[in-house]
PDB file of C-alpha atoms in Angstrom:
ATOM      1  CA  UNK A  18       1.621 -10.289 -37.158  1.00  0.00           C
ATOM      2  CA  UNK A  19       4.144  -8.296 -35.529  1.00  0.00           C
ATOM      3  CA  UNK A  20       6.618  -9.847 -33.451  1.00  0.00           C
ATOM      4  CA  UNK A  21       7.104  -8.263 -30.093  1.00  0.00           C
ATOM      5  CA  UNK A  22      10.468  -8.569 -28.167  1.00  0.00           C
ATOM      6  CA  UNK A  23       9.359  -8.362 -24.237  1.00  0.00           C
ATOM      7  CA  UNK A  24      12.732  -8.521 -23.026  1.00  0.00           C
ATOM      8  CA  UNK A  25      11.813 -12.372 -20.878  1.00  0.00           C
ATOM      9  CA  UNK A  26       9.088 -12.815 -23.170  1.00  0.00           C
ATOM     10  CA  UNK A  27       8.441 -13.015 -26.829  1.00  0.00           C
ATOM     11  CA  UNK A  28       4.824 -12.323 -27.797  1.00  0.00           C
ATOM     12  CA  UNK A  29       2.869 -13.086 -31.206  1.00  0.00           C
ATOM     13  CA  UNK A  30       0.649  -9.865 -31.372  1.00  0.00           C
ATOM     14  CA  UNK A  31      -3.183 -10.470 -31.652  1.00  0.00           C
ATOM     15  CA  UNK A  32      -2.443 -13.937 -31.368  1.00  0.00           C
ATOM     16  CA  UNK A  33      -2.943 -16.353 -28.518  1.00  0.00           C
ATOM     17  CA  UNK A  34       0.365 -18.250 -28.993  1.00  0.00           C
ATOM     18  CA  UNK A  35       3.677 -16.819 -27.826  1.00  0.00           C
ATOM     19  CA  UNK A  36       7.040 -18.703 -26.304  1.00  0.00           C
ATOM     20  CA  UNK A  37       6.494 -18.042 -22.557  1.00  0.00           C
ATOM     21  CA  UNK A  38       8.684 -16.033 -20.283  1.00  0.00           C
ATOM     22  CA  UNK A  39      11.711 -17.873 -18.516  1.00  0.00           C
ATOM     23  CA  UNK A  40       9.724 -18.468 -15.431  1.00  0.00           C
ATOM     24  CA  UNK A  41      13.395 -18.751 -13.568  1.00  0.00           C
ATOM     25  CA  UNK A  42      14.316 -14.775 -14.645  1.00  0.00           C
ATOM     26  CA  UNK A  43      13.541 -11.938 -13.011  1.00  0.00           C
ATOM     27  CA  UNK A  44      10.297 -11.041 -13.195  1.00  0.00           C
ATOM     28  CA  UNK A  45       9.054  -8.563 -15.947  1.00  0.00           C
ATOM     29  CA  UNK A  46       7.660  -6.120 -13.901  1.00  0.00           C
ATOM     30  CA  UNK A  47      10.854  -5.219 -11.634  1.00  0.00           C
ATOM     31  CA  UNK A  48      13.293  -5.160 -15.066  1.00  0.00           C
ATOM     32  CA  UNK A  49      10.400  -2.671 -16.391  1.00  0.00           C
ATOM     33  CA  UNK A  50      10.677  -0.869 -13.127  1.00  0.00           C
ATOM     34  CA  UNK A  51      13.979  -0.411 -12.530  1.00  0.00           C
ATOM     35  CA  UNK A  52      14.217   1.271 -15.657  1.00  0.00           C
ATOM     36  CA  UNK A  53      11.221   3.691 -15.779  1.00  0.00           C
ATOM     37  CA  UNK A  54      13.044   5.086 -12.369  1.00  0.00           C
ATOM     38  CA  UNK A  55      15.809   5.861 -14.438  1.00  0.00           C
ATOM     39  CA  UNK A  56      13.984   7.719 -17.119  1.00  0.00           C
ATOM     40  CA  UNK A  57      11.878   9.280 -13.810  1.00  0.00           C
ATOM     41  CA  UNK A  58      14.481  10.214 -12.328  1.00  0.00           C
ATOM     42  CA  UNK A  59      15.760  11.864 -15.698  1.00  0.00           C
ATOM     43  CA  UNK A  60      12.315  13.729 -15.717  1.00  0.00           C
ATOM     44  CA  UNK A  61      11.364  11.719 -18.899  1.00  0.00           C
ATOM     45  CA  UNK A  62       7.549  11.106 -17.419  1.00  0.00           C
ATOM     46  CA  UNK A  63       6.811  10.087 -21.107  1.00  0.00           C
ATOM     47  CA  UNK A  64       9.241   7.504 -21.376  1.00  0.00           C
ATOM     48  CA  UNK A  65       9.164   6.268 -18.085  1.00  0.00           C
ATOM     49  CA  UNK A  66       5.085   5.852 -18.983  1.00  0.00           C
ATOM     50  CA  UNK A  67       5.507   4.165 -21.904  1.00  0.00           C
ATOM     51  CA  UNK A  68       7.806   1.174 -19.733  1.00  0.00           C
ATOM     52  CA  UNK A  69       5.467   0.665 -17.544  1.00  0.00           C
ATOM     53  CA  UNK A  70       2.552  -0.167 -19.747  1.00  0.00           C
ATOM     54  CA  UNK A  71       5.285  -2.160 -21.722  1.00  0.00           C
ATOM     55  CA  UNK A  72       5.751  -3.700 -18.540  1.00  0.00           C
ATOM     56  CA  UNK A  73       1.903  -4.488 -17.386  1.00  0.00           C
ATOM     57  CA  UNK A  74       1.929  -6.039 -20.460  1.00  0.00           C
ATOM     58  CA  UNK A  75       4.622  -8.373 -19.859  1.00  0.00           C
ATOM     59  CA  UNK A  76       3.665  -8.881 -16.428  1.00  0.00           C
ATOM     60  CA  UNK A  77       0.268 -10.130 -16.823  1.00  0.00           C
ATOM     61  CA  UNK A  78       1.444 -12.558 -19.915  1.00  0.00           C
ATOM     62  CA  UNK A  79       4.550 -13.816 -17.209  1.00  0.00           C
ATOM     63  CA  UNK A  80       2.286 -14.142 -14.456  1.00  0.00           C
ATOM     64  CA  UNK A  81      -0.623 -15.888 -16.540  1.00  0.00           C
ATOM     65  CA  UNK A  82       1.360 -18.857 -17.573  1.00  0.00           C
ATOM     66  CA  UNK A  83       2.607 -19.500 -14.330  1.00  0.00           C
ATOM     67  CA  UNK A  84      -0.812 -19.620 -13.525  1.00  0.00           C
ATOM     68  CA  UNK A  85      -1.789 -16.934 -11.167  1.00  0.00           C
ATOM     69  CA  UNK A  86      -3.256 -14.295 -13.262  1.00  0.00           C
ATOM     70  CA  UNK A  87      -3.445 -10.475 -12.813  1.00  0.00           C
ATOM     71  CA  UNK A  88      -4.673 -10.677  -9.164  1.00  0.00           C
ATOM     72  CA  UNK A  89      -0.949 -11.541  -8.125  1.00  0.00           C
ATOM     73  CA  UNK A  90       0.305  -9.464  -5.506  1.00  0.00           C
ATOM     74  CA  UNK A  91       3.570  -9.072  -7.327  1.00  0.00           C
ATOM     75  CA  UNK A  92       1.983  -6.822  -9.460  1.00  0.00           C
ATOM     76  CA  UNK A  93       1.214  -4.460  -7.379  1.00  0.00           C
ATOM     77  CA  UNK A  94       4.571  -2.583  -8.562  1.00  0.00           C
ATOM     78  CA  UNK A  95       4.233  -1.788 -11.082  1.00  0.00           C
ATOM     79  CA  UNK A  96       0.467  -0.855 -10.700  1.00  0.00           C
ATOM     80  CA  UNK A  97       1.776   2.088  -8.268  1.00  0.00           C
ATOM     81  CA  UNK A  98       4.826   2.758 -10.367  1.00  0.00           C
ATOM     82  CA  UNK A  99       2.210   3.966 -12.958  1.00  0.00           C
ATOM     83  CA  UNK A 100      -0.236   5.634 -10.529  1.00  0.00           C
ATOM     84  CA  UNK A 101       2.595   8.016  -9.580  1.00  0.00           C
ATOM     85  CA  UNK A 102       3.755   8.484 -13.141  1.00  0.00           C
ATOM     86  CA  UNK A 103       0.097   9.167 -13.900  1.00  0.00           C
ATOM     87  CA  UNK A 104      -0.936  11.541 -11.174  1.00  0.00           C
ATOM     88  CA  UNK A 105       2.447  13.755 -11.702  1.00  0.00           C
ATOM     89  CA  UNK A 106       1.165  13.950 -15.376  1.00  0.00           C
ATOM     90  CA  UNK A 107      -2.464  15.047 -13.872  1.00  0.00           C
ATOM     91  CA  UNK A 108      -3.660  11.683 -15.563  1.00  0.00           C
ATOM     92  CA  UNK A 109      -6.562  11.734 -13.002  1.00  0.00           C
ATOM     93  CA  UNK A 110      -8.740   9.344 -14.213  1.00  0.00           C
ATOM     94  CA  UNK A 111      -5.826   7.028 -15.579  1.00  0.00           C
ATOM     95  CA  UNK A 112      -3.959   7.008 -11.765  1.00  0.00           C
ATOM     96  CA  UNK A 113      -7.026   6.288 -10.093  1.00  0.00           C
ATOM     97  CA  UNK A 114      -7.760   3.459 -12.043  1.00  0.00           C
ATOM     98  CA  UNK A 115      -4.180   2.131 -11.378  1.00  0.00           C
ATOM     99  CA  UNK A 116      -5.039   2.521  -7.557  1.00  0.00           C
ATOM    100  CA  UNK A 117      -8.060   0.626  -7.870  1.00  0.00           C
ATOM    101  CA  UNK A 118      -6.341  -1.927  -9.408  1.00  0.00           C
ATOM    102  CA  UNK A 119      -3.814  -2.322  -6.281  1.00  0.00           C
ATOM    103  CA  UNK A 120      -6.593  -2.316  -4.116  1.00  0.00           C
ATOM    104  CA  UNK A 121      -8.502  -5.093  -6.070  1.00  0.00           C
ATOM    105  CA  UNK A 122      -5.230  -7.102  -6.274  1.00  0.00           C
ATOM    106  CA  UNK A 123      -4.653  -6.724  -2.098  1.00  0.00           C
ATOM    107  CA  UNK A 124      -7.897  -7.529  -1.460  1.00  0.00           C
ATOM    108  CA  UNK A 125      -8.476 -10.358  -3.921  1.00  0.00           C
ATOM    109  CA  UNK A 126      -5.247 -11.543  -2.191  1.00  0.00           C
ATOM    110  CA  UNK A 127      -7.343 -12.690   1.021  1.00  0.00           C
ATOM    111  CA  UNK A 128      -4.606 -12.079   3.412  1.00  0.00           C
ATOM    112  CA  UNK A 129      -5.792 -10.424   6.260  1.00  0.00           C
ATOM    113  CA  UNK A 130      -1.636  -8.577   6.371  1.00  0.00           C
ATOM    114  CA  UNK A 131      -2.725  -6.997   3.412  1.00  0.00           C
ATOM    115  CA  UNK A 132      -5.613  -4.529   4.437  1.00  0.00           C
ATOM    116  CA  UNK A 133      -2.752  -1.790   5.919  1.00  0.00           C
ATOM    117  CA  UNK A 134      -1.855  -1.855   2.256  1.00  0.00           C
ATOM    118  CA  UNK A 135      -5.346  -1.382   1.396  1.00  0.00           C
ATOM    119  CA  UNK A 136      -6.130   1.282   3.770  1.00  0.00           C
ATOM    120  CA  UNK A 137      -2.787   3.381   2.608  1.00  0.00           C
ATOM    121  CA  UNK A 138      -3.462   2.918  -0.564  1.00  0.00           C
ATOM    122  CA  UNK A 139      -7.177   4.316  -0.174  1.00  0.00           C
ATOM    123  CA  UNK A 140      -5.408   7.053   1.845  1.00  0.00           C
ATOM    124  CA  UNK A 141      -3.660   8.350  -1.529  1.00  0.00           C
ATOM    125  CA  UNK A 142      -7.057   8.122  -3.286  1.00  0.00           C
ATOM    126  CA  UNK A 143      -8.804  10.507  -0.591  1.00  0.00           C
ATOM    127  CA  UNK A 144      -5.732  12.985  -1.708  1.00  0.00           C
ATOM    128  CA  UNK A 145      -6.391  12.594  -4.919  1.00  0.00           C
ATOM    129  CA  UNK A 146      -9.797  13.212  -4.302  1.00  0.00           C
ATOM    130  CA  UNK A 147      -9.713  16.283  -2.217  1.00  0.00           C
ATOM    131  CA  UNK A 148      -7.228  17.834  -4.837  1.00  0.00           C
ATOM    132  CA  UNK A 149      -9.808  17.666  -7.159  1.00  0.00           C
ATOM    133  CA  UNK A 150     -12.394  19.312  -5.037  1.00  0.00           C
ATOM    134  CA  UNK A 151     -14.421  15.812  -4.524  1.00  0.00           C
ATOM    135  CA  UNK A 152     -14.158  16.737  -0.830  1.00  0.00           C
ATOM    136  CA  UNK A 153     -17.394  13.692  -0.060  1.00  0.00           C
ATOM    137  CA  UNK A 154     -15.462  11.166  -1.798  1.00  0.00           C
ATOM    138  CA  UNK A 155     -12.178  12.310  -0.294  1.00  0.00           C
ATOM    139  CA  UNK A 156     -13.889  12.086   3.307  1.00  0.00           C
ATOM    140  CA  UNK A 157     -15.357   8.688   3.272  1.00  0.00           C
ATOM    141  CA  UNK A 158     -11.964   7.112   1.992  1.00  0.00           C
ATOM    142  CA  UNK A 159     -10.369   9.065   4.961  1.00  0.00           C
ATOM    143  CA  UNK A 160     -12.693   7.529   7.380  1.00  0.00           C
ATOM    144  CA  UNK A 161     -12.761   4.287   5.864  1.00  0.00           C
ATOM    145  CA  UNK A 162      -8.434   4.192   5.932  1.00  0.00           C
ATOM    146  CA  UNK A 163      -7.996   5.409   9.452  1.00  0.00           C
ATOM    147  CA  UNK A 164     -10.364   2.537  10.543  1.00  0.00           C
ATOM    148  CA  UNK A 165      -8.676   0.352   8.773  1.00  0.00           C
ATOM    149  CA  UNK A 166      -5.331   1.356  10.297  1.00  0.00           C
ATOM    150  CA  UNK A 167      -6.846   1.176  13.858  1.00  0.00           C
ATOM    151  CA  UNK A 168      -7.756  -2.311  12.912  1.00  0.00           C
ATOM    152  CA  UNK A 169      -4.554  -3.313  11.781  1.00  0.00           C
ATOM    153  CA  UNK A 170      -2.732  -1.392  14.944  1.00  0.00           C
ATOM    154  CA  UNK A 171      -4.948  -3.463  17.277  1.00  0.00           C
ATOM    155  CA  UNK A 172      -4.051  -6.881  15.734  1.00  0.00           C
ATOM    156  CA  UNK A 173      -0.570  -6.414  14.679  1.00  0.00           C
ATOM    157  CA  UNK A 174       0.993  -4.100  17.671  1.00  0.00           C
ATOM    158  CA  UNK A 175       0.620  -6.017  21.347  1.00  0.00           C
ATOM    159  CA  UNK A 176       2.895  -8.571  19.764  1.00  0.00           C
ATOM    160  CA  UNK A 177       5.683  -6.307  18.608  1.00  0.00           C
ATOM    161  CA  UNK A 178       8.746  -5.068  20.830  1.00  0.00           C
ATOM    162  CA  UNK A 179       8.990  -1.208  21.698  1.00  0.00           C
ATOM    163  CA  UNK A 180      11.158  -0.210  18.743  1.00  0.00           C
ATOM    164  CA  UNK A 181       9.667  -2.055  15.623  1.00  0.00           C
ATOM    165  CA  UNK A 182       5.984  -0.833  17.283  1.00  0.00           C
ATOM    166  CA  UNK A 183       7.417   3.020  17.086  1.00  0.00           C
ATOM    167  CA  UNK A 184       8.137   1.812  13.277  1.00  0.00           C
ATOM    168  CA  UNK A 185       4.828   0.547  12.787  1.00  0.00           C
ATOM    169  CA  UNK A 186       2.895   3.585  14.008  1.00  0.00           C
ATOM    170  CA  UNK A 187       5.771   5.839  12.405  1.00  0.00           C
ATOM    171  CA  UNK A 188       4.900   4.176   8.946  1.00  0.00           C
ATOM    172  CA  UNK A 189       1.076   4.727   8.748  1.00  0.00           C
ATOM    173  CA  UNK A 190      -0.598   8.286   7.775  1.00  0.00           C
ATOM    174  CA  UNK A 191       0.037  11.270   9.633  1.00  0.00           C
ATOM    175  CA  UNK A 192      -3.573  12.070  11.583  1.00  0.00           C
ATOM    176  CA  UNK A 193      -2.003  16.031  11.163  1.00  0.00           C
ATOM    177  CA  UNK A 194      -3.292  16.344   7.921  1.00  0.00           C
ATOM    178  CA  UNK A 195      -6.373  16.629   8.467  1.00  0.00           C
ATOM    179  CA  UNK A 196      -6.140  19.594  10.575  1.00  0.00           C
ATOM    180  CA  UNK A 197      -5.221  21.363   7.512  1.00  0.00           C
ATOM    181  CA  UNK A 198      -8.000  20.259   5.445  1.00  0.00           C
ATOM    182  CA  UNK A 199     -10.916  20.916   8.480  1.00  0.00           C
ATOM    183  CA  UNK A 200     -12.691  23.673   6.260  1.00  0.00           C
ATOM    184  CA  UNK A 201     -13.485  21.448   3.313  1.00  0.00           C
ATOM    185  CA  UNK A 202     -14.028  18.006   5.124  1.00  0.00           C
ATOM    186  CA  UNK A 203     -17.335  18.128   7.103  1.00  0.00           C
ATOM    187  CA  UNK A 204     -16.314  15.994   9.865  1.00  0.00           C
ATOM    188  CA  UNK A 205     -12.762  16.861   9.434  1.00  0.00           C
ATOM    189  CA  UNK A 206     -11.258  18.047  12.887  1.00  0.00           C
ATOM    190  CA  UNK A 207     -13.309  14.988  14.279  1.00  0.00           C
ATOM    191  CA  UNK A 208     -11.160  12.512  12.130  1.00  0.00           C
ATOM    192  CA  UNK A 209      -8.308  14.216  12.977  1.00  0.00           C
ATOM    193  CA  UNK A 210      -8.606  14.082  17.077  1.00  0.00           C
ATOM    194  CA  UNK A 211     -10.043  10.263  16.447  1.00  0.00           C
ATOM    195  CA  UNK A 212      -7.245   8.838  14.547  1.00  0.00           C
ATOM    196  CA  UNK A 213      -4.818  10.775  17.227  1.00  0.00           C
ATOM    197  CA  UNK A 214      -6.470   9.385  20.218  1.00  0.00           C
ATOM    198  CA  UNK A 215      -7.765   5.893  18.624  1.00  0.00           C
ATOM    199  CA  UNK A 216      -3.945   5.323  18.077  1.00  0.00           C
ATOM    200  CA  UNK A 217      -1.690   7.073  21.563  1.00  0.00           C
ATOM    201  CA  UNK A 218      -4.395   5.519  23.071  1.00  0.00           C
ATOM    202  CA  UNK A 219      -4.224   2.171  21.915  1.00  0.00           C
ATOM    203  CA  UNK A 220      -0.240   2.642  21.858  1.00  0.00           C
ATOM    204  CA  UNK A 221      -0.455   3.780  25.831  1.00  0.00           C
ATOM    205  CA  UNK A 222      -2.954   0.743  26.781  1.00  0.00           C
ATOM    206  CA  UNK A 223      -0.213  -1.794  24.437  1.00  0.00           C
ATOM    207  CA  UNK A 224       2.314  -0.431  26.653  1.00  0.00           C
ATOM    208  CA  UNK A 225       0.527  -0.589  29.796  1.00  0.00           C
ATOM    209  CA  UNK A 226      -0.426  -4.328  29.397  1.00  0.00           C
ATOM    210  CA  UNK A 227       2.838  -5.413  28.427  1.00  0.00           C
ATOM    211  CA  UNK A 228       4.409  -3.737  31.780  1.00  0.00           C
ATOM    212  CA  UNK A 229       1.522  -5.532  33.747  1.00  0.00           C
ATOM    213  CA  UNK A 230       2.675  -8.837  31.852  1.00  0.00           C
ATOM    214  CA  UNK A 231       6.872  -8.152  32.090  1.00  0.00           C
ATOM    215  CA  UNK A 232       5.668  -7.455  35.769  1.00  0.00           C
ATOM    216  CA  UNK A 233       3.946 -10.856  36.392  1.00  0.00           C
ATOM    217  CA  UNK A 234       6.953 -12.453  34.776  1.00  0.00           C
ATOM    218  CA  UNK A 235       9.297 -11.053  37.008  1.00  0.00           C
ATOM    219  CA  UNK A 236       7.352 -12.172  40.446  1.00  0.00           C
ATOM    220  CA  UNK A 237       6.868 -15.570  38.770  1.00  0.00           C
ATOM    221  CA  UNK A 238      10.896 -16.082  37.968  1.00  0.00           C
ATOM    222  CA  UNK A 239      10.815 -14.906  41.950  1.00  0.00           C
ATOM    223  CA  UNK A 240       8.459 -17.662  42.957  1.00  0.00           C
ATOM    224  CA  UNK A 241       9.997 -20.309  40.521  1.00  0.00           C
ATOM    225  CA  UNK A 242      13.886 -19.443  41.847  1.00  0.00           C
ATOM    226  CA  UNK A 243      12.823 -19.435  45.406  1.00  0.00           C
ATOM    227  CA  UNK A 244      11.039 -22.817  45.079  1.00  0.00           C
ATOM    228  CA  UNK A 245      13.934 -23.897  43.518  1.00  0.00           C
TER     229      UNK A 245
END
């Protein structure tokens, strides 16, 4: 049996035994990380592939004997790390199924904080899509993303000052795109002008009820100093 140094953990090949990772280290998948962005960066895609399936490896053997499995959100990292790696290497098929997993992992995850997360990474799968000319495919994940951001702008915004709101918004996808992609999508433009007015608009009404409520405030501190 060959004997397989994983860095944290030391694994017994083809064998069900192996002395468990330090569960007080880091965590596999950010040492495996860290260094496939080096080779990355380098422009060693191969290399930097090969770490990160090292590193899924490791991950999922860490993770396991601490008891929460492969559905742990912490390995969502190293999941994306390879989807990128993948789809630079026009490993289709292999990056899509490391996007899936993500989305399995977010969703399995039962946090309802998760679903932006969900819906961007279903975003990137649309691209992928409509590069490959799978322009039905590519259109349903749109639609089914921008809802999903609406969603998550309608539950997470109203409570959030000015600035980190402008973040918020600033962070999700761009509704421009799809302007530029009108002749292959069937519906398109409509997505487009939908996402843009779902969002200023629920962005304008945010803003509109929280100058209502700063405006109550102030004619109750009024009321409250004068009784005073």
């Amino acid at each position: 049996k060959e004997l397989v140094n994983l860095e944290n953990a030391t694994l017994l090949e083809n064998d069900s035994s192996y002395i468990h990772p330090n569960s007080r280290g880091i965590p596999p998948e950010t040492k495996y990380v860290s260094k496939a962005i080096i080779q990355f960066s380098e422009g060693n895609l191969a290399e930097a592939e090969k770490l990160l399936i090292e590193g899924k490896k490791a991950s999922n053997i860490y993770w396991e004997h601490l008891g929460v499995g492969k559905d742990n959100v912490s390995l969502s990292i190293i999941h994306e790390a390879l989807s990128i790696i993948y789809l630079m290497q026009e490993k289709y098929e292999e990056g899509l199924d490391e996007l899936d997993e993500i989305i399995t992992i977010f969703t399995n995850s039962g946090s309802a904080e998760n679903n932006i997360y969900i819906a961007n990474f279903n975003f990137v799968k649309a691209q992928v899509y409509y590069s490959l000319g799978m322009y039905i495919e590519a259109e349903k994940l749109y639609e089914n993303s921008i809802n999903s951001q609406i969603q998550f702008i309608i539950r997470t915004a109203p409570s959030l000052p000015e600035l980190d709101r402008l973040k918020l918004i600033n962070g999700l996808s761009s509704y421009e795109i799809f302007f530029s992609k009108f002749d292959k999508l069937k519906n398109g433009t409509q997505l487009a002008f939908n996402f843009r007015l779902n969002r200023n608009g629920l962005l304008e009404q945010i803003e509109r009820l929280q100058s209502i409520q700063k405006h109550k405030e102030g004619e109750n501190s009024f009321l409250i100093n004068n009784l005073e």
